Amino acid sequence: ANGSALKRLVCVAKAKAKGEAPSAARALEQFLEQYESEKSAWQELATVHTSRHDTDHAIFCYEELTLFEPAAPHWFCRLGELYAAKEDLSCARKYFAHSLELSKTKNAKCLNNNTRAAIGLLQVCQAIGLRDPHDTLNISLANFAATQLKSIYTAKCSNNPQLVDIAASFVADASPPYTR
């Protein structure tokens, strides 16, 4: 790595430590103008924008990260969370579902680590379902998320039936059919 590039990243880290997120963002943007293929800088910039509640810029950074790692479920989950924060529920649903699908195809163990995407998908589907209870795609995705959550909690909490019951209750409350 280039010595001046490393110095710039040290400056970014110092700016973040001092709570100077705007100057950290500017330094990272300048760095990325020269080193646009530096994945860790995109990740750091996404974190800075997220901490500043600059959702649009954070989304751009996470979309760049999906280009580096198109099979990484965590980037798509994060995009789902950001779109949900913007109340763009159809985009949030798409990214949460894609994250879960990537987890499912990657390996069975990874799926158990994507509880965030399953909960996010179920909650977004619930919000969409309250507006349009007859949306068949939404019902299908909500059922998919509910099934994933049930299997996650059953596998992780098999020694605690009370916790499995609480999770099952949450999933049942958020699952179709939706009524106003």
GROMACS .gro file of N, CA and C in nm:
model
  540
    1ALA      N    1   0.084  -0.119   0.000
    1ALA     CA    2   0.000   0.000   0.000
    1ALA      C    3   0.088   0.124   0.000
    2ASN      N    4   0.035   0.229  -0.058
    2ASN     CA    5   0.103   0.356  -0.069
    2ASN      C    6   0.113   0.422   0.069
    3GLY      N    7   0.231   0.478   0.101
    3GLY     CA    8   0.253   0.542   0.231
    3GLY      C    9   0.161   0.659   0.256
    4SER      N   10   0.138   0.743   0.153
    4SER     CA   11   0.050   0.858   0.172
    4SER      C   12  -0.095   0.813   0.190
    5ALA      N   13  -0.132   0.703   0.125
    5ALA     CA   14  -0.267   0.650   0.142
    5ALA      C   15  -0.288   0.604   0.285
    6LEU      N   16  -0.189   0.539   0.341
    6LEU     CA   17  -0.200   0.494   0.480
    6LEU      C   18  -0.207   0.612   0.575
    7LYS      N   19  -0.130   0.717   0.548
    7LYS     CA   20  -0.135   0.837   0.632
    7LYS      C   21  -0.274   0.899   0.629
    8ARG      N   22  -0.335   0.901   0.511
    8ARG     CA   23  -0.469   0.959   0.498
    8ARG      C   24  -0.570   0.878   0.580
    9LEU      N   25  -0.558   0.745   0.577
    9LEU     CA   26  -0.649   0.662   0.656
    9LEU      C   27  -0.629   0.683   0.806
   10VAL      N   28  -0.506   0.708   0.848
   10VAL     CA   29  -0.479   0.738   0.988
   10VAL      C   30  -0.546   0.870   1.025
   11CYS      N   31  -0.541   0.969   0.936
   11CYS     CA   32  -0.607   1.097   0.961
   11CYS      C   33  -0.759   1.079   0.973
   12VAL      N   34  -0.813   0.994   0.890
   12VAL     CA   35  -0.957   0.966   0.896
   12VAL      C   36  -0.992   0.905   1.032
   13ALA      N   37  -0.912   0.809   1.074
   13ALA     CA   38  -0.936   0.744   1.203
   13ALA      C   39  -0.928   0.844   1.317
   14LYS      N   40  -0.830   0.935   1.311
   14LYS     CA   41  -0.818   1.037   1.416
   14LYS      C   42  -0.938   1.131   1.415
   15ALA      N   43  -0.986   1.171   1.296
   15ALA     CA   44  -1.101   1.259   1.286
   15ALA      C   45  -1.225   1.192   1.344
   16LYS      N   46  -1.242   1.063   1.314
   16LYS     CA   47  -1.357   0.990   1.369
   16LYS      C   48  -1.349   0.981   1.520
   17ALA      N   49  -1.228   0.957   1.570
   17ALA     CA   50  -1.210   0.944   1.715
   17ALA      C   51  -1.244   1.074   1.787
   18LYS      N   52  -1.219   1.185   1.722
   18LYS     CA   53  -1.250   1.316   1.782
   18LYS      C   54  -1.396   1.354   1.763
   19GLY      N   55  -1.471   1.272   1.694
   19GLY     CA   56  -1.612   1.303   1.671
   19GLY      C   57  -1.633   1.398   1.556
   20GLU      N   58  -1.537   1.406   1.467
   20GLU     CA   59  -1.546   1.497   1.352
   20GLU      C   60  -1.585   1.418   1.228
   21ALA      N   61  -1.708   1.368   1.227
   21ALA     CA   62  -1.755   1.285   1.117
   21ALA      C   63  -1.753   1.358   0.982
   22PRO      N   64  -1.792   1.486   0.975
   22PRO     CA   65  -1.787   1.553   0.843
   22PRO      C   66  -1.646   1.559   0.783
   23SER      N   67  -1.546   1.587   0.866
   23SER     CA   68  -1.411   1.590   0.811
   23SER      C   69  -1.361   1.450   0.778
   24ALA      N   70  -1.405   1.351   0.853
   24ALA     CA   71  -1.370   1.213   0.821
   24ALA      C   72  -1.431   1.174   0.687
   25ALA      N   73  -1.557   1.212   0.664
   25ALA     CA   74  -1.623   1.181   0.538
   25ALA      C   75  -1.552   1.249   0.421
   26ARG      N   76  -1.515   1.375   0.438
   26ARG     CA   77  -1.443   1.446   0.331
   26ARG      C   78  -1.309   1.379   0.301
   27ALA      N   79  -1.237   1.341   0.405
   27ALA     CA   80  -1.107   1.276   0.385
   27ALA      C   81  -1.124   1.142   0.313
   28LEU      N   82  -1.226   1.066   0.351
   28LEU     CA   83  -1.251   0.939   0.284
   28LEU      C   84  -1.292   0.958   0.138
   29GLU      N   85  -1.374   1.059   0.113
   29GLU     CA   86  -1.414   1.086  -0.025
   29GLU      C   87  -1.295   1.124  -0.111
   30GLN      N   88  -1.205   1.206  -0.056
   30GLN     CA   89  -1.083   1.242  -0.129
   30GLN      C   90  -0.996   1.118  -0.152
   31PHE      N   91  -0.986   1.036  -0.052
   31PHE     CA   92  -0.908   0.913  -0.064
   31PHE      C   93  -0.965   0.824  -0.173
   32LEU      N   94  -1.098   0.812  -0.176
   32LEU     CA   95  -1.163   0.724  -0.274
   32LEU      C   96  -1.156   0.779  -0.416
   33GLU      N   97  -1.134   0.909  -0.431
   33GLU     CA   98  -1.113   0.964  -0.564
   33GLU      C   99  -0.987   0.906  -0.627
   34GLN      N  100  -0.887   0.879  -0.545
   34GLN     CA  101  -0.761   0.823  -0.595
   34GLN      C  102  -0.759   0.671  -0.589
   35TYR      N  103  -0.822   0.613  -0.489
   35TYR     CA  104  -0.818   0.469  -0.467
   35TYR      C  105  -0.960   0.414  -0.462
   36GLU      N  106  -1.031   0.422  -0.574
   36GLU     CA  107  -1.173   0.385  -0.575
   36GLU      C  108  -1.198   0.237  -0.554
   37SER      N  109  -1.097   0.156  -0.565
   37SER     CA  110  -1.117   0.012  -0.544
   37SER      C  111  -1.078  -0.033  -0.403
   38GLU      N  112  -1.070   0.060  -0.310
   38GLU     CA  113  -1.034   0.029  -0.172
   38GLU      C  114  -1.161  -0.001  -0.093
   39LYS      N  115  -1.193  -0.130  -0.082
   39LYS     CA  116  -1.317  -0.174  -0.018
   39LYS      C  117  -1.331  -0.124   0.126
   40SER      N  118  -1.223  -0.129   0.202
   40SER     CA  119  -1.232  -0.088   0.342
   40SER      C  120  -1.265   0.060   0.356
   41ALA      N  121  -1.220   0.141   0.262
   41ALA     CA  122  -1.252   0.284   0.265
   41ALA      C  123  -1.401   0.305   0.236
   42TRP      N  124  -1.457   0.229   0.141
   42TRP     CA  125  -1.601   0.238   0.115
   42TRP      C  126  -1.681   0.197   0.238
   43GLN      N  127  -1.634   0.093   0.304
   43GLN     CA  128  -1.703   0.046   0.424
   43GLN      C  129  -1.697   0.152   0.534
   44GLU      N  130  -1.582   0.212   0.550
   44GLU     CA  131  -1.566   0.316   0.651
   44GLU      C  132  -1.653   0.437   0.619
   45LEU      N  133  -1.657   0.476   0.491
   45LEU     CA  134  -1.739   0.590   0.451
   45LEU      C  135  -1.887   0.560   0.471
   46ALA      N  136  -1.928   0.437   0.444
   46ALA     CA  137  -2.068   0.398   0.467
   46ALA      C  138  -2.102   0.412   0.616
   47THR      N  139  -2.009   0.370   0.700
   47THR     CA  140  -2.031   0.379   0.845
   47THR      C  141  -2.040   0.525   0.890
   48VAL      N  142  -1.954   0.608   0.835
   48VAL     CA  143  -1.956   0.751   0.871
   48VAL      C  144  -2.088   0.814   0.828
   49HIS      N  145  -2.130   0.788   0.703
   49HIS     CA  146  -2.257   0.845   0.655
   49HIS      C  147  -2.375   0.793   0.737
   50THR      N  148  -2.373   0.667   0.772
   50THR     CA  149  -2.481   0.610   0.853
   50THR      C  150  -2.485   0.677   0.990
   51SER      N  151  -2.369   0.699   1.050
   51SER     CA  152  -2.365   0.762   1.182
   51SER      C  153  -2.416   0.906   1.178
   52ARG      N  154  -2.406   0.969   1.061
   52ARG     CA  155  -2.454   1.106   1.044
   52ARG      C  156  -2.599   1.110   0.996
   53HIS      N  157  -2.661   0.994   0.983
   53HIS     CA  158  -2.799   0.981   0.932
   53HIS      C  159  -2.811   1.034   0.789
   54ASP      N  160  -2.703   1.023   0.714
   54ASP     CA  161  -2.700   1.063   0.574
   54ASP      C  162  -2.729   0.937   0.492
   55THR      N  163  -2.855   0.900   0.492
   55THR     CA  164  -2.898   0.771   0.438
   55THR      C  165  -2.867   0.756   0.289
   56ASP      N  166  -2.892   0.858   0.210
   56ASP     CA  167  -2.870   0.846   0.066
   56ASP      C  168  -2.724   0.817   0.033
   57HIS      N  169  -2.632   0.887   0.099
   57HIS     CA  170  -2.490   0.863   0.074
   57HIS      C  171  -2.446   0.727   0.129
   58ALA      N  172  -2.503   0.688   0.241
   58ALA     CA  173  -2.471   0.556   0.297
   58ALA      C  174  -2.518   0.446   0.202
   59ILE      N  175  -2.637   0.462   0.145
   59ILE     CA  176  -2.688   0.365   0.049
   59ILE      C  177  -2.593   0.353  -0.070
   60PHE      N  178  -2.546   0.466  -0.120
   60PHE     CA  179  -2.453   0.463  -0.233
   60PHE      C  180  -2.328   0.382  -0.197
   61CYS      N  181  -2.274   0.406  -0.080
   61CYS     CA  182  -2.154   0.334  -0.036
   61CYS      C  183  -2.179   0.183  -0.024
   62TYR      N  184  -2.292   0.146   0.035
   62TYR     CA  185  -2.322   0.003   0.049
   62TYR      C  186  -2.348  -0.061  -0.087
   63GLU      N  187  -2.406   0.014  -0.179
   63GLU     CA  188  -2.423  -0.040  -0.315
   63GLU      C  189  -2.288  -0.063  -0.381
   64GLU      N  190  -2.193   0.025  -0.356
   64GLU     CA  191  -2.056   0.003  -0.405
   64GLU      C  192  -1.998  -0.124  -0.343
   65LEU      N  193  -2.025  -0.146  -0.216
   65LEU     CA  194  -1.973  -0.266  -0.150
   65LEU      C  195  -2.033  -0.394  -0.207
   66THR      N  196  -2.159  -0.386  -0.253
   66THR     CA  197  -2.218  -0.506  -0.315
   66THR      C  198  -2.148  -0.538  -0.448
   67LEU      N  199  -2.087  -0.438  -0.510
   67LEU     CA  200  -2.011  -0.465  -0.633
   67LEU      C  201  -1.882  -0.541  -0.601
   68PHE      N  202  -1.823  -0.511  -0.486
   68PHE     CA  203  -1.702  -0.583  -0.443
   68PHE      C  204  -1.734  -0.726  -0.403
   69GLU      N  205  -1.847  -0.743  -0.333
   69GLU     CA  206  -1.886  -0.875  -0.282
   69GLU      C  207  -2.034  -0.901  -0.312
   70PRO      N  208  -2.065  -0.939  -0.436
   70PRO     CA  209  -2.206  -0.956  -0.472
   70PRO      C  210  -2.276  -1.073  -0.404
   71ALA      N  211  -2.202  -1.161  -0.341
   71ALA     CA  212  -2.265  -1.275  -0.271
   71ALA      C  213  -2.261  -1.260  -0.120
   72ALA      N  214  -2.234  -1.139  -0.070
   72ALA     CA  215  -2.225  -1.114   0.074
   72ALA      C  216  -2.360  -1.068   0.127
   73PRO      N  217  -2.429  -1.153   0.201
   73PRO     CA  218  -2.564  -1.117   0.248
   73PRO      C  219  -2.569  -0.996   0.340
   74HIS      N  220  -2.461  -0.971   0.415
   74HIS     CA  221  -2.466  -0.861   0.512
   74HIS      C  222  -2.479  -0.724   0.446
   75TRP      N  223  -2.421  -0.705   0.327
   75TRP     CA  224  -2.436  -0.574   0.260
   75TRP      C  225  -2.581  -0.553   0.218
   76PHE      N  226  -2.645  -0.658   0.168
   76PHE     CA  227  -2.784  -0.646   0.124
   76PHE      C  228  -2.878  -0.626   0.243
   77CYS      N  229  -2.847  -0.689   0.355
   77CYS     CA  230  -2.926  -0.667   0.477
   77CYS      C  231  -2.915  -0.522   0.520
   78ARG      N  232  -2.794  -0.469   0.517
   78ARG     CA  233  -2.774  -0.328   0.557
   78ARG      C  234  -2.851  -0.234   0.465
   79LEU      N  235  -2.849  -0.264   0.334
   79LEU     CA  236  -2.927  -0.183   0.240
   79LEU      C  237  -3.076  -0.191   0.272
   80GLY      N  238  -3.124  -0.310   0.308
   80GLY     CA  239  -3.263  -0.324   0.347
   80GLY      C  240  -3.297  -0.236   0.467
   81GLU      N  241  -3.207  -0.233   0.564
   81GLU     CA  242  -3.228  -0.150   0.682
   81GLU      C  243  -3.232  -0.001   0.647
   82LEU      N  244  -3.143   0.040   0.559
   82LEU     CA  245  -3.138   0.182   0.520
   82LEU      C  246  -3.262   0.222   0.441
   83TYR      N  247  -3.304   0.136   0.347
   83TYR     CA  248  -3.426   0.168   0.272
   83TYR      C  249  -3.548   0.166   0.363
   84ALA      N  250  -3.551   0.079   0.462
   84ALA     CA  251  -3.662   0.079   0.558
   84ALA      C  252  -3.662   0.210   0.637
   85ALA      N  253  -3.545   0.259   0.673
   85ALA     CA  254  -3.535   0.386   0.745
   85ALA      C  255  -3.588   0.501   0.660
   86LYS      N  256  -3.570   0.491   0.529
   86LYS     CA  257  -3.622   0.593   0.437
   86LYS      C  258  -3.769   0.572   0.406
   87GLU      N  259  -3.826   0.463   0.457
   87GLU     CA  260  -3.964   0.423   0.434
   87GLU      C  261  -3.991   0.387   0.288
   88ASP      N  262  -3.886   0.343   0.219
   88ASP     CA  263  -3.902   0.287   0.085
   88ASP      C  264  -3.915   0.136   0.104
   89LEU      N  265  -4.036   0.095   0.139
   89LEU     CA  266  -4.060  -0.041   0.184
   89LEU      C  267  -4.041  -0.146   0.074
   90SER      N  268  -4.074  -0.113  -0.049
   90SER     CA  269  -4.056  -0.213  -0.155
   90SER      C  270  -3.908  -0.239  -0.181
   91CYS      N  271  -3.824  -0.135  -0.176
   91CYS     CA  272  -3.679  -0.157  -0.191
   91CYS      C  273  -3.624  -0.231  -0.069
   92ALA      N  274  -3.671  -0.195   0.048
   92ALA     CA  275  -3.625  -0.263   0.169
   92ALA      C  276  -3.659  -0.412   0.161
   93ARG      N  277  -3.780  -0.441   0.118
   93ARG     CA  278  -3.824  -0.580   0.106
   93ARG      C  279  -3.735  -0.656   0.008
   94LYS      N  280  -3.704  -0.592  -0.104
   94LYS     CA  281  -3.620  -0.656  -0.206
   94LYS      C  282  -3.482  -0.690  -0.150
   95TYR      N  283  -3.420  -0.596  -0.078
   95TYR     CA  284  -3.286  -0.620  -0.026
   95TYR      C  285  -3.285  -0.721   0.088
   96PHE      N  286  -3.384  -0.715   0.177
   96PHE     CA  287  -3.392  -0.815   0.284
   96PHE      C  288  -3.410  -0.956   0.226
   97ALA      N  289  -3.500  -0.967   0.127
   97ALA     CA  290  -3.525  -1.097   0.066
   97ALA      C  291  -3.400  -1.150  -0.004
   98HIS      N  292  -3.329  -1.060  -0.072
   98HIS     CA  293  -3.207  -1.102  -0.141
   98HIS      C  294  -3.101  -1.147  -0.040
   99SER      N  295  -3.092  -1.077   0.070
   99SER     CA  296  -2.997  -1.114   0.174
   99SER      C  297  -3.027  -1.253   0.227
  100LEU      N  298  -3.154  -1.280   0.253
  100LEU     CA  299  -3.193  -1.413   0.302
  100LEU      C  300  -3.167  -1.520   0.197
  101GLU      N  301  -3.196  -1.489   0.073
  101GLU     CA  302  -3.173  -1.587  -0.034
  101GLU      C  303  -3.024  -1.617  -0.048
  102LEU      N  304  -2.940  -1.514  -0.039
  102LEU     CA  305  -2.795  -1.537  -0.044
  102LEU      C  306  -2.748  -1.621   0.073
  103SER      N  307  -2.805  -1.598   0.189
  103SER     CA  308  -2.769  -1.676   0.307
  103SER      C  309  -2.807  -1.821   0.289
  104LYS      N  310  -2.923  -1.842   0.230
  104LYS     CA  311  -2.974  -1.977   0.210
  104LYS      C  312  -2.886  -2.054   0.112
  105THR      N  313  -2.840  -1.987   0.008
  105THR     CA  314  -2.760  -2.056  -0.092
  105THR      C  315  -2.615  -2.071  -0.050
  106LYS      N  316  -2.569  -1.983   0.038
  106LYS     CA  317  -2.429  -1.988   0.080
  106LYS      C  318  -2.401  -2.115   0.161
  107ASN      N  319  -2.471  -2.131   0.270
  107ASN     CA  320  -2.466  -2.255   0.349
  107ASN      C  321  -2.568  -2.246   0.462
  108ALA      N  322  -2.604  -2.359   0.513
  108ALA     CA  323  -2.710  -2.364   0.615
  108ALA      C  324  -2.669  -2.291   0.741
  109LYS      N  325  -2.542  -2.297   0.780
  109LYS     CA  326  -2.498  -2.230   0.902
  109LYS      C  327  -2.509  -2.079   0.890
  110CYS      N  328  -2.479  -2.026   0.773
  110CYS     CA  329  -2.486  -1.882   0.751
  110CYS      C  330  -2.629  -1.831   0.770
  111LEU      N  331  -2.727  -1.911   0.730
  111LEU     CA  332  -2.866  -1.870   0.743
  111LEU      C  333  -2.899  -1.839   0.889
  112ASN      N  334  -2.845  -1.916   0.980
  112ASN     CA  335  -2.873  -1.892   1.121
  112ASN      C  336  -2.814  -1.761   1.169
  113ASN      N  337  -2.722  -1.704   1.095
  113ASN     CA  338  -2.663  -1.577   1.134
  113ASN      C  339  -2.730  -1.459   1.064
  114ASN      N  340  -2.839  -1.481   0.994
  114ASN     CA  341  -2.906  -1.372   0.924
  114ASN      C  342  -3.044  -1.344   0.982
  115THR      N  343  -3.050  -1.348   1.112
  115THR     CA  344  -3.175  -1.319   1.181
  115THR      C  345  -3.221  -1.176   1.151
  116ARG      N  346  -3.126  -1.084   1.140
  116ARG     CA  347  -3.163  -0.944   1.112
  116ARG      C  348  -3.240  -0.931   0.982
  117ALA      N  349  -3.194  -0.999   0.878
  117ALA     CA  350  -3.263  -0.991   0.749
  117ALA      C  351  -3.402  -1.055   0.758
  118ALA      N  352  -3.413  -1.165   0.829
  118ALA     CA  353  -3.543  -1.232   0.842
  118ALA      C  354  -3.642  -1.145   0.919
  119ILE      N  355  -3.597  -1.085   1.028
  119ILE     CA  356  -3.685  -0.996   1.105
  119ILE      C  357  -3.719  -0.872   1.023
  120GLY      N  358  -3.619  -0.815   0.956
  120GLY     CA  359  -3.643  -0.698   0.872
  120GLY      C  360  -3.744  -0.727   0.763
  121LEU      N  361  -3.728  -0.840   0.696
  121LEU     CA  362  -3.821  -0.877   0.589
  121LEU      C  363  -3.962  -0.896   0.645
  122LEU      N  364  -3.973  -0.964   0.756
  122LEU     CA  365  -4.106  -0.987   0.814
  122LEU      C  366  -4.173  -0.855   0.854
  123GLN      N  367  -4.097  -0.764   0.914
  123GLN     CA  368  -4.155  -0.636   0.956
  123GLN      C  369  -4.194  -0.548   0.837
  124VAL      N  370  -4.110  -0.547   0.733
  124VAL     CA  371  -4.143  -0.469   0.614
  124VAL      C  372  -4.266  -0.528   0.544
  125CYS      N  373  -4.271  -0.660   0.537
  125CYS     CA  374  -4.388  -0.724   0.476
  125CYS      C  375  -4.514  -0.694   0.556
  126GLN      N  376  -4.502  -0.690   0.687
  126GLN     CA  377  -4.618  -0.656   0.770
  126GLN      C  378  -4.666  -0.515   0.739
  127ALA      N  379  -4.572  -0.419   0.727
  127ALA     CA  380  -4.610  -0.281   0.696
  127ALA      C  381  -4.674  -0.270   0.559
  128ILE      N  382  -4.619  -0.341   0.461
  128ILE     CA  383  -4.679  -0.340   0.327
  128ILE      C  384  -4.814  -0.410   0.329
  129GLY      N  385  -4.823  -0.520   0.403
  129GLY     CA  386  -4.948  -0.597   0.411
  129GLY      C  387  -5.062  -0.519   0.473
  130LEU      N  388  -5.031  -0.429   0.563
  130LEU     CA  389  -5.138  -0.347   0.623
  130LEU      C  390  -5.194  -0.248   0.521
  131ARG      N  391  -5.112  -0.210   0.423
  131ARG     CA  392  -5.159  -0.120   0.316
  131ARG      C  393  -5.231  -0.198   0.206
  132ASP      N  394  -5.177  -0.316   0.173
  132ASP     CA  395  -5.233  -0.397   0.065
  132ASP      C  396  -5.230  -0.544   0.108
  133PRO      N  397  -5.333  -0.588   0.179
  133PRO     CA  398  -5.334  -0.724   0.233
  133PRO      C  399  -5.344  -0.834   0.127
  134HIS      N  400  -5.369  -0.798   0.001
  134HIS     CA  401  -5.385  -0.898  -0.104
  134HIS      C  402  -5.263  -0.908  -0.196
  135ASP      N  403  -5.155  -0.842  -0.163
  135ASP     CA  404  -5.031  -0.847  -0.242
  135ASP      C  405  -4.971  -0.987  -0.228
  136THR      N  406  -4.982  -1.068  -0.333
  136THR     CA  407  -4.940  -1.208  -0.324
  136THR      C  408  -4.789  -1.223  -0.306
  137LEU      N  409  -4.710  -1.137  -0.370
  137LEU     CA  410  -4.565  -1.143  -0.351
  137LEU      C  411  -4.530  -1.113  -0.206
  138ASN      N  412  -4.597  -1.015  -0.149
  138ASN     CA  413  -4.572  -0.978  -0.011
  138ASN      C  414  -4.607  -1.092   0.085
  139ILE      N  415  -4.720  -1.156   0.060
  139ILE     CA  416  -4.762  -1.268   0.145
  139ILE      C  417  -4.661  -1.382   0.135
  140SER      N  418  -4.615  -1.410   0.014
  140SER     CA  419  -4.517  -1.516  -0.007
  140SER      C  420  -4.386  -1.485   0.065
  141LEU      N  421  -4.338  -1.361   0.054
  141LEU     CA  422  -4.212  -1.323   0.121
  141LEU      C  423  -4.228  -1.321   0.273
  142ALA      N  424  -4.343  -1.279   0.321
  142ALA     CA  425  -4.367  -1.280   0.465
  142ALA      C  426  -4.366  -1.423   0.519
  143ASN      N  427  -4.427  -1.514   0.446
  143ASN     CA  428  -4.426  -1.654   0.487
  143ASN      C  429  -4.285  -1.712   0.483
  144PHE      N  430  -4.208  -1.674   0.382
  144PHE     CA  431  -4.068  -1.717   0.372
  144PHE      C  432  -3.989  -1.668   0.493
  145ALA      N  433  -4.004  -1.540   0.528
  145ALA     CA  434  -3.933  -1.484   0.644
  145ALA      C  435  -3.978  -1.553   0.773
  146ALA      N  436  -4.107  -1.576   0.787
  146ALA     CA  437  -4.159  -1.641   0.908
  146ALA      C  438  -4.102  -1.781   0.922
  147THR      N  439  -4.096  -1.855   0.812
  147THR     CA  440  -4.039  -1.990   0.814
  147THR      C  441  -3.892  -1.986   0.854
  148GLN      N  442  -3.819  -1.891   0.799
  148GLN     CA  443  -3.676  -1.878   0.833
  148GLN      C  444  -3.658  -1.846   0.981
  149LEU      N  445  -3.738  -1.753   1.032
  149LEU     CA  446  -3.727  -1.717   1.174
  149LEU      C  447  -3.761  -1.834   1.266
  150LYS      N  448  -3.864  -1.907   1.231
  150LYS     CA  449  -3.900  -2.023   1.313
  150LYS      C  450  -3.785  -2.123   1.318
  151SER      N  451  -3.725  -2.150   1.203
  151SER     CA  452  -3.615  -2.247   1.202
  151SER      C  453  -3.492  -2.193   1.273
  152ILE      N  454  -3.466  -2.065   1.262
  152ILE     CA  455  -3.351  -2.004   1.331
  152ILE      C  456  -3.369  -2.017   1.482
  153TYR      N  457  -3.486  -1.976   1.532
  153TYR     CA  458  -3.507  -1.979   1.676
  153TYR      C  459  -3.519  -2.121   1.730
  154THR      N  460  -3.576  -2.210   1.652
  154THR     CA  461  -3.585  -2.349   1.696
  154THR      C  462  -3.445  -2.409   1.708
  155ALA      N  463  -3.359  -2.380   1.611
  155ALA     CA  464  -3.222  -2.435   1.611
  155ALA      C  465  -3.137  -2.372   1.722
  156LYS      N  466  -3.148  -2.241   1.739
  156LYS     CA  467  -3.061  -2.172   1.835
  156LYS      C  468  -3.109  -2.183   1.979
  157CYS      N  469  -3.238  -2.202   1.998
  157CYS     CA  470  -3.293  -2.198   2.133
  157CYS      C  471  -3.360  -2.329   2.172
  158SER      N  472  -3.315  -2.438   2.115
  158SER     CA  473  -3.380  -2.567   2.141
  158SER      C  474  -3.379  -2.606   2.289
  159ASN      N  475  -3.281  -2.555   2.363
  159ASN     CA  476  -3.274  -2.588   2.506
  159ASN      C  477  -3.356  -2.491   2.592
  160ASN      N  478  -3.425  -2.395   2.529
  160ASN     CA  479  -3.505  -2.299   2.603
  160ASN      C  480  -3.643  -2.287   2.537
  161PRO      N  481  -3.734  -2.377   2.568
  161PRO     CA  482  -3.865  -2.379   2.503
  161PRO      C  483  -3.945  -2.249   2.523
  162GLN      N  484  -3.924  -2.183   2.636
  162GLN     CA  485  -3.996  -2.058   2.662
  162GLN      C  486  -3.954  -1.951   2.560
  163LEU      N  487  -3.827  -1.944   2.529
  163LEU     CA  488  -3.778  -1.849   2.430
  163LEU      C  489  -3.831  -1.883   2.290
  164VAL      N  490  -3.837  -2.010   2.259
  164VAL     CA  491  -3.893  -2.054   2.130
  164VAL      C  492  -4.039  -2.012   2.121
  165ASP      N  493  -4.113  -2.025   2.230
  165ASP     CA  494  -4.255  -1.985   2.232
  165ASP      C  495  -4.270  -1.835   2.212
  166ILE      N  496  -4.184  -1.756   2.275
  166ILE     CA  497  -4.189  -1.610   2.260
  166ILE      C  498  -4.161  -1.573   2.115
  167ALA      N  499  -4.059  -1.635   2.056
  167ALA     CA  500  -4.026  -1.608   1.916
  167ALA      C  501  -4.141  -1.649   1.825
  168ALA      N  502  -4.202  -1.764   1.852
  168ALA     CA  503  -4.314  -1.812   1.770
  168ALA      C  504  -4.432  -1.715   1.779
  169SER      N  505  -4.453  -1.659   1.896
  169SER     CA  506  -4.561  -1.562   1.914
  169SER      C  507  -4.534  -1.435   1.833
  170PHE      N  508  -4.410  -1.387   1.838
  170PHE     CA  509  -4.372  -1.269   1.759
  170PHE      C  510  -4.394  -1.295   1.610
  171VAL      N  511  -4.347  -1.410   1.563
  171VAL     CA  512  -4.359  -1.445   1.422
  171VAL      C  513  -4.505  -1.455   1.382
  172ALA      N  514  -4.588  -1.518   1.466
  172ALA     CA  515  -4.731  -1.532   1.436
  172ALA      C  516  -4.799  -1.396   1.428
  173ASP      N  517  -4.762  -1.305   1.517
  173ASP     CA  518  -4.824  -1.171   1.517
  173ASP      C  519  -4.786  -1.092   1.392
  174ALA      N  520  -4.667  -1.114   1.338
  174ALA     CA  521  -4.621  -1.037   1.224
  174ALA      C  522  -4.648  -1.106   1.090
  175SER      N  523  -4.703  -1.226   1.092
  175SER     CA  524  -4.726  -1.303   0.970
  175SER      C  525  -4.864  -1.276   0.912
  176PRO      N  526  -4.882  -1.307   0.781
  176PRO     CA  527  -5.014  -1.292   0.719
  176PRO      C  528  -5.115  -1.386   0.784
  177PRO      N  529  -5.245  -1.361   0.774
  177PRO     CA  530  -5.309  -1.252   0.702
  177PRO      C  531  -5.302  -1.120   0.779
  178TYR      N  532  -5.296  -1.013   0.701
  178TYR     CA  533  -5.287  -0.881   0.761
  178TYR      C  534  -5.423  -0.815   0.760
  179THR      N  535  -5.457  -0.751   0.872
  179THR     CA  536  -5.583  -0.679   0.881
  179THR      C  537  -5.555  -0.542   0.939
  180ARG      N  538  -5.638  -0.450   0.904
  180ARG     CA  539  -5.619  -0.312   0.953
  180ARG      C  540  -5.684  -0.294   1.087
   0.00000   0.00000   0.00000
